mmCIF file of C-alpha atoms in Angstrom:
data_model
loop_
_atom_site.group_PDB
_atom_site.id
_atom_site.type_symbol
_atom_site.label_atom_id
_atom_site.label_comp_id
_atom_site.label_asym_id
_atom_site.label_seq_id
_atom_site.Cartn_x
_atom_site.Cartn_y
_atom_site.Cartn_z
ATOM 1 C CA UNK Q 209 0.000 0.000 0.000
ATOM 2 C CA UNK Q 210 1.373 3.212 -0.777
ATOM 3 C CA UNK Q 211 1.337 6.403 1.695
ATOM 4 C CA UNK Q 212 0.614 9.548 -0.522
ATOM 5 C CA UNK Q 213 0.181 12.510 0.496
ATOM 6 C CA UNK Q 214 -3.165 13.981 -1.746
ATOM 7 C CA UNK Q 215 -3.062 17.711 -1.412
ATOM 8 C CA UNK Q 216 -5.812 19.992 -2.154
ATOM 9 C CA UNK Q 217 -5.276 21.720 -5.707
ATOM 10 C CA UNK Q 218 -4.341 25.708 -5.064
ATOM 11 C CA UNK Q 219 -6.523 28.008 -5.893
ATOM 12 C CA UNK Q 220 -5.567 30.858 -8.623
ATOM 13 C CA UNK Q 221 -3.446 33.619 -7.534
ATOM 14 C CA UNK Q 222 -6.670 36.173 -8.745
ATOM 15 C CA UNK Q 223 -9.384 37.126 -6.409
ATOM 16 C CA UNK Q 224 -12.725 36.351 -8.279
ATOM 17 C CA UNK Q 225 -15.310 38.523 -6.363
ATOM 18 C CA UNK Q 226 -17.892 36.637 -7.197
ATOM 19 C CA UNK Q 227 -16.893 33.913 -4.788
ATOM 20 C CA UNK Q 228 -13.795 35.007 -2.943
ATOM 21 C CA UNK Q 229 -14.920 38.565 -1.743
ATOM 22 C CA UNK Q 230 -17.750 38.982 0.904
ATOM 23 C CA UNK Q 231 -19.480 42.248 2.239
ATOM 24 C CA UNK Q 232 -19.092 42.383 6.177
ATOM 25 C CA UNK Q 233 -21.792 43.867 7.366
ATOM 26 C CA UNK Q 234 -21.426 47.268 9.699
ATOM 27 C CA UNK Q 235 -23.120 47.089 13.317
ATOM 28 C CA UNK Q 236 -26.134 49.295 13.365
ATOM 29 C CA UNK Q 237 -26.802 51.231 17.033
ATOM 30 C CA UNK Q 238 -30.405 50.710 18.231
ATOM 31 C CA UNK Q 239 -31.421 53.374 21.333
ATOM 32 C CA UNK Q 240 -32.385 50.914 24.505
ATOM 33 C CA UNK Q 241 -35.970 50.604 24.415
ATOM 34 C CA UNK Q 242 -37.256 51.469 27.994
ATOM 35 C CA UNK Q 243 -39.396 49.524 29.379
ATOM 36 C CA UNK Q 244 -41.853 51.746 31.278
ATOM 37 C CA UNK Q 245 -42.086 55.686 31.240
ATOM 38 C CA UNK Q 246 -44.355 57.620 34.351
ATOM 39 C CA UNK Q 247 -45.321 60.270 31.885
ATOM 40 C CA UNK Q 248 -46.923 57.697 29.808
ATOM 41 C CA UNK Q 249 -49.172 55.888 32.539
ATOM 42 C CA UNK Q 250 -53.165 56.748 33.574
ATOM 43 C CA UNK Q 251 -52.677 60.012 34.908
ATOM 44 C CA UNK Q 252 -56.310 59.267 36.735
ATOM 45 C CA UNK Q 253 -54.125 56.320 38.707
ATOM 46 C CA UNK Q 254 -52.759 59.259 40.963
ATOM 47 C CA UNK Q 255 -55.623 60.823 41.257
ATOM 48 C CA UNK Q 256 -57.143 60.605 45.351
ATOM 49 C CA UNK Q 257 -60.588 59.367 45.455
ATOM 50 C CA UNK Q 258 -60.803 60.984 48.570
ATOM 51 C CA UNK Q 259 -59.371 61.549 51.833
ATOM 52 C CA UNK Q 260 -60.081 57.778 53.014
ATOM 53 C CA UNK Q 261 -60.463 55.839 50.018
ATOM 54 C CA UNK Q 262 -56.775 56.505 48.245
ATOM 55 C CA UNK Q 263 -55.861 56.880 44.508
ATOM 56 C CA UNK Q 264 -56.480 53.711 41.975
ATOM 57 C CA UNK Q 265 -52.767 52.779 41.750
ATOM 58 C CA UNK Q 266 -52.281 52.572 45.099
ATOM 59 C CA UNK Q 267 -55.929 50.420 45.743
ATOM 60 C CA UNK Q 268 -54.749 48.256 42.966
ATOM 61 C CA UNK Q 269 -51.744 47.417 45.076
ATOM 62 C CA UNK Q 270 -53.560 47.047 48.183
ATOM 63 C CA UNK Q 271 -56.102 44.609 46.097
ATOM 64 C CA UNK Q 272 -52.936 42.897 44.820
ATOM 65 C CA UNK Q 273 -51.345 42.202 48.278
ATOM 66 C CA UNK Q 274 -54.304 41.122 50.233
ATOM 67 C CA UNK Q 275 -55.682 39.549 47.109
ATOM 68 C CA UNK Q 276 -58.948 41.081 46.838
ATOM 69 C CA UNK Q 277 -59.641 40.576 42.998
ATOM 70 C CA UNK Q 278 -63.179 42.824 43.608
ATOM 71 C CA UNK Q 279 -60.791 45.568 44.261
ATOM 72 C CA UNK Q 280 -58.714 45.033 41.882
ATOM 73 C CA UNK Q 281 -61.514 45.049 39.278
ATOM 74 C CA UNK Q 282 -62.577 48.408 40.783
ATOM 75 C CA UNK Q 283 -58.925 50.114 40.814
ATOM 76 C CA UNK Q 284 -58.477 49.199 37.462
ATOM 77 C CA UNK Q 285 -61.896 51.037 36.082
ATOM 78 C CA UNK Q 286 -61.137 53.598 37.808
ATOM 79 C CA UNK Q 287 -57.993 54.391 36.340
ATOM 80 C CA UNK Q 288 -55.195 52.326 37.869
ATOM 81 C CA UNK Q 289 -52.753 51.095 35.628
ATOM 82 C CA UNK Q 290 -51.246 47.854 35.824
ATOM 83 C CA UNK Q 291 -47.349 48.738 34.816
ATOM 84 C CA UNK Q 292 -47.678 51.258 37.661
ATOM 85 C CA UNK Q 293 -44.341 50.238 39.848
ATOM 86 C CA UNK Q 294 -43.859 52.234 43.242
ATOM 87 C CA UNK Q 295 -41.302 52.287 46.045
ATOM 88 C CA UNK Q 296 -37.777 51.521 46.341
ATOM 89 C CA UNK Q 297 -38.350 47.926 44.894
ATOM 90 C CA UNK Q 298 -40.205 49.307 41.520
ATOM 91 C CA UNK Q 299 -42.291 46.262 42.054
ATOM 92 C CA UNK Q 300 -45.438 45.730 39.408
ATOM 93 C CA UNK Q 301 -48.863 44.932 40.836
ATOM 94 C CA UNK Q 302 -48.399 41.307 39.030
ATOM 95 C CA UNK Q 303 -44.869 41.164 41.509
ATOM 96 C CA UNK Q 304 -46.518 41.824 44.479
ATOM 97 C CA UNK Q 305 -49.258 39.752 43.633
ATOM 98 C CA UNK Q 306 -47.455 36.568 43.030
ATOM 99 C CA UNK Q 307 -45.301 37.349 46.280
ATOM 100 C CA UNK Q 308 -47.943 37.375 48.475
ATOM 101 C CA UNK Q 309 -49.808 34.359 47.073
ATOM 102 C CA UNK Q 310 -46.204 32.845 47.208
ATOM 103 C CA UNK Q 311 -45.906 33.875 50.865
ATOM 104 C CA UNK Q 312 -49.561 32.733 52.239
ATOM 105 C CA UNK Q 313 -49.118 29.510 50.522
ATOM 106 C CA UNK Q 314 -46.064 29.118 52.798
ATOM 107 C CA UNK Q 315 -47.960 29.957 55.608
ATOM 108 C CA UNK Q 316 -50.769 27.970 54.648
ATOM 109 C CA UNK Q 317 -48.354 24.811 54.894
ATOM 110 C CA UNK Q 318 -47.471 25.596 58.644
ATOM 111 C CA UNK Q 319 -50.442 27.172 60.368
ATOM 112 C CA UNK Q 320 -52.974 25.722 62.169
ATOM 113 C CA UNK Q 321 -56.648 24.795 60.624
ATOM 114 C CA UNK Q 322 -58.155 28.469 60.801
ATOM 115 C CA UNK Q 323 -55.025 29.999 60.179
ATOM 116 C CA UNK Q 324 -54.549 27.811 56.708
ATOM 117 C CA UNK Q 325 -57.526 28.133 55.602
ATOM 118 C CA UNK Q 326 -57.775 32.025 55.858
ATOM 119 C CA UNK Q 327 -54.402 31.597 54.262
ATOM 120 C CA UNK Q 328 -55.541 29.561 51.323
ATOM 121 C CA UNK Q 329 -58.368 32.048 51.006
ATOM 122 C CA UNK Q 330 -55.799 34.803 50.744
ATOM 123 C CA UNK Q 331 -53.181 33.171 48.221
ATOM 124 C CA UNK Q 332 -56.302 31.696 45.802
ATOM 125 C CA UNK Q 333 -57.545 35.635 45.603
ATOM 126 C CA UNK Q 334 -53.754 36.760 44.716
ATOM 127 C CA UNK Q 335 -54.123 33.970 41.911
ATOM 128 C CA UNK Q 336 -57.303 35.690 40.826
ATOM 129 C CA UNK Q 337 -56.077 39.067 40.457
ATOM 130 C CA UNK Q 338 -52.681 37.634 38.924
ATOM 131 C CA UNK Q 339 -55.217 36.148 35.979
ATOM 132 C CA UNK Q 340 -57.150 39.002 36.150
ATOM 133 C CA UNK Q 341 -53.779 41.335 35.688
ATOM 134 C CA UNK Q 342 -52.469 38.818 33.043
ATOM 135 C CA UNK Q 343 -55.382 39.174 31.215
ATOM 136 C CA UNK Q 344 -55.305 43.193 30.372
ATOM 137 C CA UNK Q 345 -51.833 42.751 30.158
ATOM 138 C CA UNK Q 346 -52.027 40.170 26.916
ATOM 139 C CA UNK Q 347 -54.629 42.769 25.911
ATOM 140 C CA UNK Q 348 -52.692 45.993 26.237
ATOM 141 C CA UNK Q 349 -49.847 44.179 24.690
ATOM 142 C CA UNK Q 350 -51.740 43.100 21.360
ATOM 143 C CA UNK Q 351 -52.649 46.915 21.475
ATOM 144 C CA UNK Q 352 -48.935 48.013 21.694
ATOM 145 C CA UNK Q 353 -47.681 45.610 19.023
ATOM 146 C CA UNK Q 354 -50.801 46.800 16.882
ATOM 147 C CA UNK Q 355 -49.770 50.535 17.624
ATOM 148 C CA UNK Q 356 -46.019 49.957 16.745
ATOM 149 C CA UNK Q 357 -45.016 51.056 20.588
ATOM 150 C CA UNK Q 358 -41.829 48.969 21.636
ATOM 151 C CA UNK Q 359 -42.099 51.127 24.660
ATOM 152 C CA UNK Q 360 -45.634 49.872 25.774
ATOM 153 C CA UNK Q 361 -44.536 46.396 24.167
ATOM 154 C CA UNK Q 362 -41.613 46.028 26.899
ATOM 155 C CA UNK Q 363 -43.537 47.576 30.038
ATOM 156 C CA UNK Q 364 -46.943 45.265 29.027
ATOM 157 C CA UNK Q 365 -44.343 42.615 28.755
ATOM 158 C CA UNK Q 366 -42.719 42.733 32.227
ATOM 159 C CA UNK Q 367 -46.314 43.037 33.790
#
């Protein structure tokens, strides 16, 4: 058997820019889309109710925490809006929402029978207002896309 070494034929000495030459292309700089702007929310979410009753943002995250969907409902046609984020945390609605059900589920597993129940109670009306929240937000999100605002897109997104 003979070894032979089978080499590869050269190619020309001539650059045919049909097939040796390719057009790299140039990176193209695209402005960060941010995802959520105050000046474009509800302004009516700010808005006090009255001196008791609190402004719709801030009863939608009350509704979201305790999980009280009918006040959720309520917040919401009143003017809340659901990418509102407050405090330190910048925490959505949906957050605090699934944190709390999160939380009274936990406490549902280790409390006694009155205690779990209430518990359960709790965490099954954070679901409710997480589905309810979810729901507007797939809605408001079609609307975005449909609008051409990435802006919206990314805050309806993150809800």
């Amino acid at each position: 058997v003979e070894k032979r070494e089978q080499r590869r034929p050269m190619s020309p000495k001539t650059i045919d820019p049909a097939i040796d030459v390719c057009d790299i292309p140039l990176p193209v700089l695209v402005d960060q889309i941010k995802s959520h702007d105050v000046r474009d929310e509800d302004p009516k979410g700010d808005k006090s109710l009255g001196l008791f009753i609190g402004t719709p943002n801030g009863n939608l995250r009350v509704a979201a925490k305790d999980g009280n969907a009918d006040l959720a409902k309520a917040s919401i046609g009143e003017g809340a809006d659901i990418r509102h984020r407050e405090g330190n945390d910048k925490r959505s609605c949906y957050d605090i929402a699934n944190l709390s059900a999160q939380d009274h589920l936990r406490k549902a597993n280790i409390s006694q029978r009155e205690e779990r129940d209430r518990h359960a109670r709790i965490a099954q009306g954070c679901q409710n207002v997480i589905n309810y929240l979810q729901s507007i937000a797939q809605k408001k999100l079609i609307e975005a896309i449909q609008e051409g605002r990435p802006d919206r897109v990314v805050s309806y997104r993150l809800v």
